[in-house]
XYZ file of C-alpha atoms in Angstrom:
266
model
C 88.859 106.748 134.751
C 85.461 107.262 136.459
C 84.245 104.193 138.295
C 80.772 103.626 139.751
C 81.121 101.410 142.812
C 79.706 101.962 146.273
C 82.293 104.367 147.667
C 82.483 105.863 151.112
C 83.931 109.167 149.892
C 87.147 108.711 151.876
C 89.468 108.757 148.870
C 90.807 112.267 148.745
C 93.458 113.965 146.662
C 94.236 117.546 145.789
C 93.764 118.771 142.249
C 96.279 121.483 141.281
C 96.134 123.729 138.245
C 96.361 127.331 137.048
C 93.573 129.567 135.748
C 94.500 132.892 134.166
C 97.835 132.881 135.958
C 96.427 132.028 139.403
C 97.241 128.764 141.159
C 94.298 126.736 142.468
C 94.121 123.713 144.739
C 90.836 121.789 144.841
C 90.638 119.136 147.581
C 88.702 115.982 146.734
C 87.184 117.286 143.470
C 83.808 116.027 142.321
C 84.358 113.515 139.464
C 81.009 114.470 137.936
C 81.831 118.182 137.673
C 82.961 119.671 134.360
C 85.565 122.368 133.958
C 82.971 124.861 132.699
C 80.779 124.251 135.755
C 83.719 124.834 138.099
C 84.847 127.995 136.293
C 81.385 129.524 136.427
C 80.145 128.383 139.841
C 83.375 128.353 141.859
C 85.379 131.182 140.307
C 82.683 133.408 138.830
C 84.319 133.290 135.390
C 81.029 133.544 133.533
C 82.651 134.641 130.287
C 82.856 130.918 129.606
C 79.302 130.229 128.429
C 77.412 126.943 128.388
C 74.585 126.158 126.006
C 74.519 122.813 124.173
C 76.556 120.897 126.769
C 77.697 118.560 123.989
C 80.762 120.329 122.599
C 78.889 121.363 119.477
C 78.491 125.134 119.739
C 81.881 126.408 120.965
C 80.672 129.009 123.471
C 82.458 127.188 126.323
C 85.894 127.054 124.665
C 88.968 127.695 126.826
C 92.684 127.467 126.083
C 94.728 124.808 127.891
C 98.426 124.043 128.189
C 99.778 120.912 129.817
C 102.906 118.735 129.823
C 103.504 116.559 126.780
C 104.617 113.133 128.043
C 105.869 112.221 124.566
C 108.703 114.743 124.419
C 108.833 116.450 127.809
C 107.582 119.750 126.376
C 104.105 121.240 126.503
C 100.925 121.043 124.440
C 98.585 124.008 123.945
C 95.159 123.883 122.348
C 91.513 124.857 122.876
C 88.937 122.537 124.431
C 85.190 122.481 124.992
C 85.106 122.967 128.752
C 81.521 121.658 128.961
C 82.893 118.190 128.127
C 86.176 118.455 130.019
C 86.000 116.686 133.420
C 87.407 118.874 136.178
C 89.430 115.933 137.471
C 91.340 115.744 134.192
C 93.025 119.166 134.508
C 95.739 118.225 137.019
C 98.848 120.305 136.249
C 97.143 122.243 133.454
C 97.311 125.953 132.701
C 93.894 127.241 131.647
C 93.091 130.545 129.958
C 89.532 131.875 129.810
C 88.364 134.986 127.993
C 88.820 136.948 131.227
C 92.492 135.992 131.147
C 92.899 137.544 127.714
C 91.488 140.949 128.536
C 88.484 143.042 129.462
C 87.190 146.533 130.098
C 89.187 147.032 133.295
C 92.366 145.125 132.429
C 92.454 146.265 128.811
C 91.142 144.501 125.737
C 93.124 141.898 123.875
C 93.855 142.730 120.206
C 91.520 139.901 119.157
C 88.697 141.342 121.250
C 89.353 144.810 119.877
C 89.355 143.660 116.278
C 86.143 141.667 116.709
C 84.489 144.841 117.981
C 85.982 146.962 115.187
C 84.460 144.601 112.606
C 81.069 144.718 114.382
C 81.302 140.998 115.032
C 80.207 140.952 118.679
C 76.449 141.206 117.953
C 74.543 139.729 120.951
C 77.887 138.697 122.464
C 76.953 135.228 123.664
C 79.294 133.371 121.319
C 81.987 136.080 121.349
C 84.104 134.747 124.264
C 84.424 131.320 122.667
C 85.232 132.869 119.294
C 87.956 135.047 120.826
C 89.579 132.230 122.794
C 89.425 129.927 119.775
C 91.293 132.490 117.665
C 93.800 132.992 120.458
C 94.454 129.249 120.447
C 94.994 129.204 116.693
C 97.394 132.150 116.744
C 99.292 130.646 119.662
C 99.864 127.509 117.616
C 100.237 129.141 114.187
C 100.962 132.902 114.234
C 100.448 133.311 110.469
C 97.496 131.176 109.369
C 95.808 131.424 105.991
C 92.234 132.643 105.635
C 91.113 129.102 104.843
C 92.828 127.768 107.976
C 91.052 130.420 110.039
C 87.674 129.479 108.580
C 88.317 125.762 109.145
C 89.276 126.441 112.757
C 85.791 127.823 113.473
C 83.797 124.856 112.179
C 82.860 123.911 115.746
C 81.391 127.309 116.635
C 77.803 128.480 116.309
C 76.658 132.098 116.142
C 73.089 132.336 117.403
C 72.558 135.614 115.561
C 73.472 133.850 112.275
C 75.835 136.717 111.508
C 78.974 134.793 110.668
C 80.273 137.226 108.061
C 81.531 140.000 110.414
C 82.950 137.413 112.808
C 84.905 135.614 110.105
C 85.943 138.929 108.543
C 87.421 139.933 111.905
C 89.223 136.644 112.426
C 90.429 136.343 108.846
C 91.977 139.791 109.171
C 94.712 138.102 111.257
C 95.659 135.760 108.396
C 98.848 136.004 106.397
C 96.937 136.451 103.125
C 94.503 139.079 104.423
C 94.147 142.540 102.911
C 96.757 144.663 104.778
C 94.302 147.549 104.860
C 91.841 145.439 106.841
C 94.150 144.261 109.574
C 97.093 141.934 109.148
C 98.847 139.344 111.275
C 99.387 140.057 114.929
C 102.986 139.878 116.101
C 103.539 136.869 118.342
C 104.999 139.235 120.966
C 101.699 141.108 121.041
C 99.618 138.009 121.593
C 99.514 138.500 125.375
C 99.159 142.281 125.339
C 96.025 144.155 126.318
C 94.712 147.340 124.758
C 93.364 150.142 126.914
C 89.636 150.696 126.222
C 90.173 154.462 126.325
C 93.377 155.051 124.372
C 93.669 151.839 122.359
C 97.297 151.586 123.486
C 98.923 148.643 125.270
C 97.890 148.370 128.927
C 99.933 147.073 131.817
C 98.230 144.647 134.178
C 96.166 141.579 133.276
C 98.022 138.543 134.526
C 99.807 136.179 132.206
C 99.462 132.477 132.867
C 101.881 130.839 135.241
C 104.173 128.036 134.222
C 102.639 124.642 134.761
C 104.456 121.723 136.290
C 104.478 118.025 135.574
C 101.899 115.394 136.485
C 103.909 112.680 138.183
C 101.438 111.733 140.924
C 98.356 109.593 140.450
C 94.996 111.109 141.361
C 92.250 109.335 143.262
C 89.092 110.996 144.505
C 85.434 110.160 144.993
C 82.092 111.841 145.580
C 78.410 110.984 145.107
C 79.089 107.312 144.416
C 81.619 108.000 141.657
C 85.387 107.540 141.907
C 88.002 109.001 139.591
C 91.413 107.455 139.045
C 94.231 108.989 137.046
C 96.952 106.356 136.653
C 100.341 107.592 135.536
C 101.761 104.251 134.417
C 100.459 101.313 132.389
C 101.012 99.093 135.417
C 98.633 101.241 137.464
C 96.053 101.190 134.660
C 96.197 97.393 134.273
C 95.887 96.963 138.032
C 92.764 99.147 138.132
C 91.216 97.281 135.206
C 91.856 93.953 136.905
C 90.222 95.205 140.091
C 87.033 96.375 138.407
C 86.548 94.073 135.408
C 85.583 91.113 137.574
C 82.802 92.883 139.479
C 79.498 94.485 138.564
C 80.917 97.994 138.616
C 80.513 100.239 135.618
C 83.565 102.074 134.388
C 84.636 104.274 131.493
C 88.067 105.137 130.148
C 88.271 108.884 129.516
C 90.728 110.311 126.998
C 89.675 113.676 125.597
C 85.984 113.036 126.336
C 84.737 114.401 123.016
C 81.314 112.972 123.790
C 79.524 111.414 126.721
C 77.142 108.489 126.777
C 76.548 104.981 128.041
C 77.830 102.667 125.337
C 78.220 98.948 125.912
C 81.807 98.991 124.664
C 82.782 101.823 127.019
C 81.059 100.784 130.250
C 81.030 97.685 132.355
């Protein structure tokens, strides 16, 4: 929950998460920073592109996995990292296109098939397309062609050449023409193909196992404070503290859009 009081910047807490199998600790993270900004500026993972900044084009998509408080398991899905606040990723495991594969580590089967179908074109939207397909196959290893097409409704190709891209992605569907591809085995989903031989490479790290988020997070920079309560009691206490003053606040859950609406700020 970002709050906008006069803060002295003394509230500090470590943010802990995994990116492409590597553990990261960020002390006193900036509440105004997005995940895409951190990936690009702090880790040099520029495969995650940023264009619209509104979650409408899909070039910033990354795969995330985090604990599911409902059943004690985990949830995995793709998110628009340009809208995802960095402070919200405590305990998450994040996969970018670099974590799937590349020229040195070996290409992922999805990357290879996109190239084989001549779907890379200018390449700007390709990383988001690849990660989005990876997220779908991780959740549903044998999707239908229609499910594949529906899963890409949030992605924009700036070359307007959607046909080869969708042909490549639909080739992974259960009802695809076997001569044009076929489903990828779930055991091959984390394998990388050598750019020279086309065979499976060894290397490229697999994501680490994420832990649980049992501790509350509190940090502040540039006049903005972020609170992550872990119980309803903590949430109610924070609301009581800030509802009586002139401070502006916003409850963040998913953050599918950003804006100053009267019913979201105070």
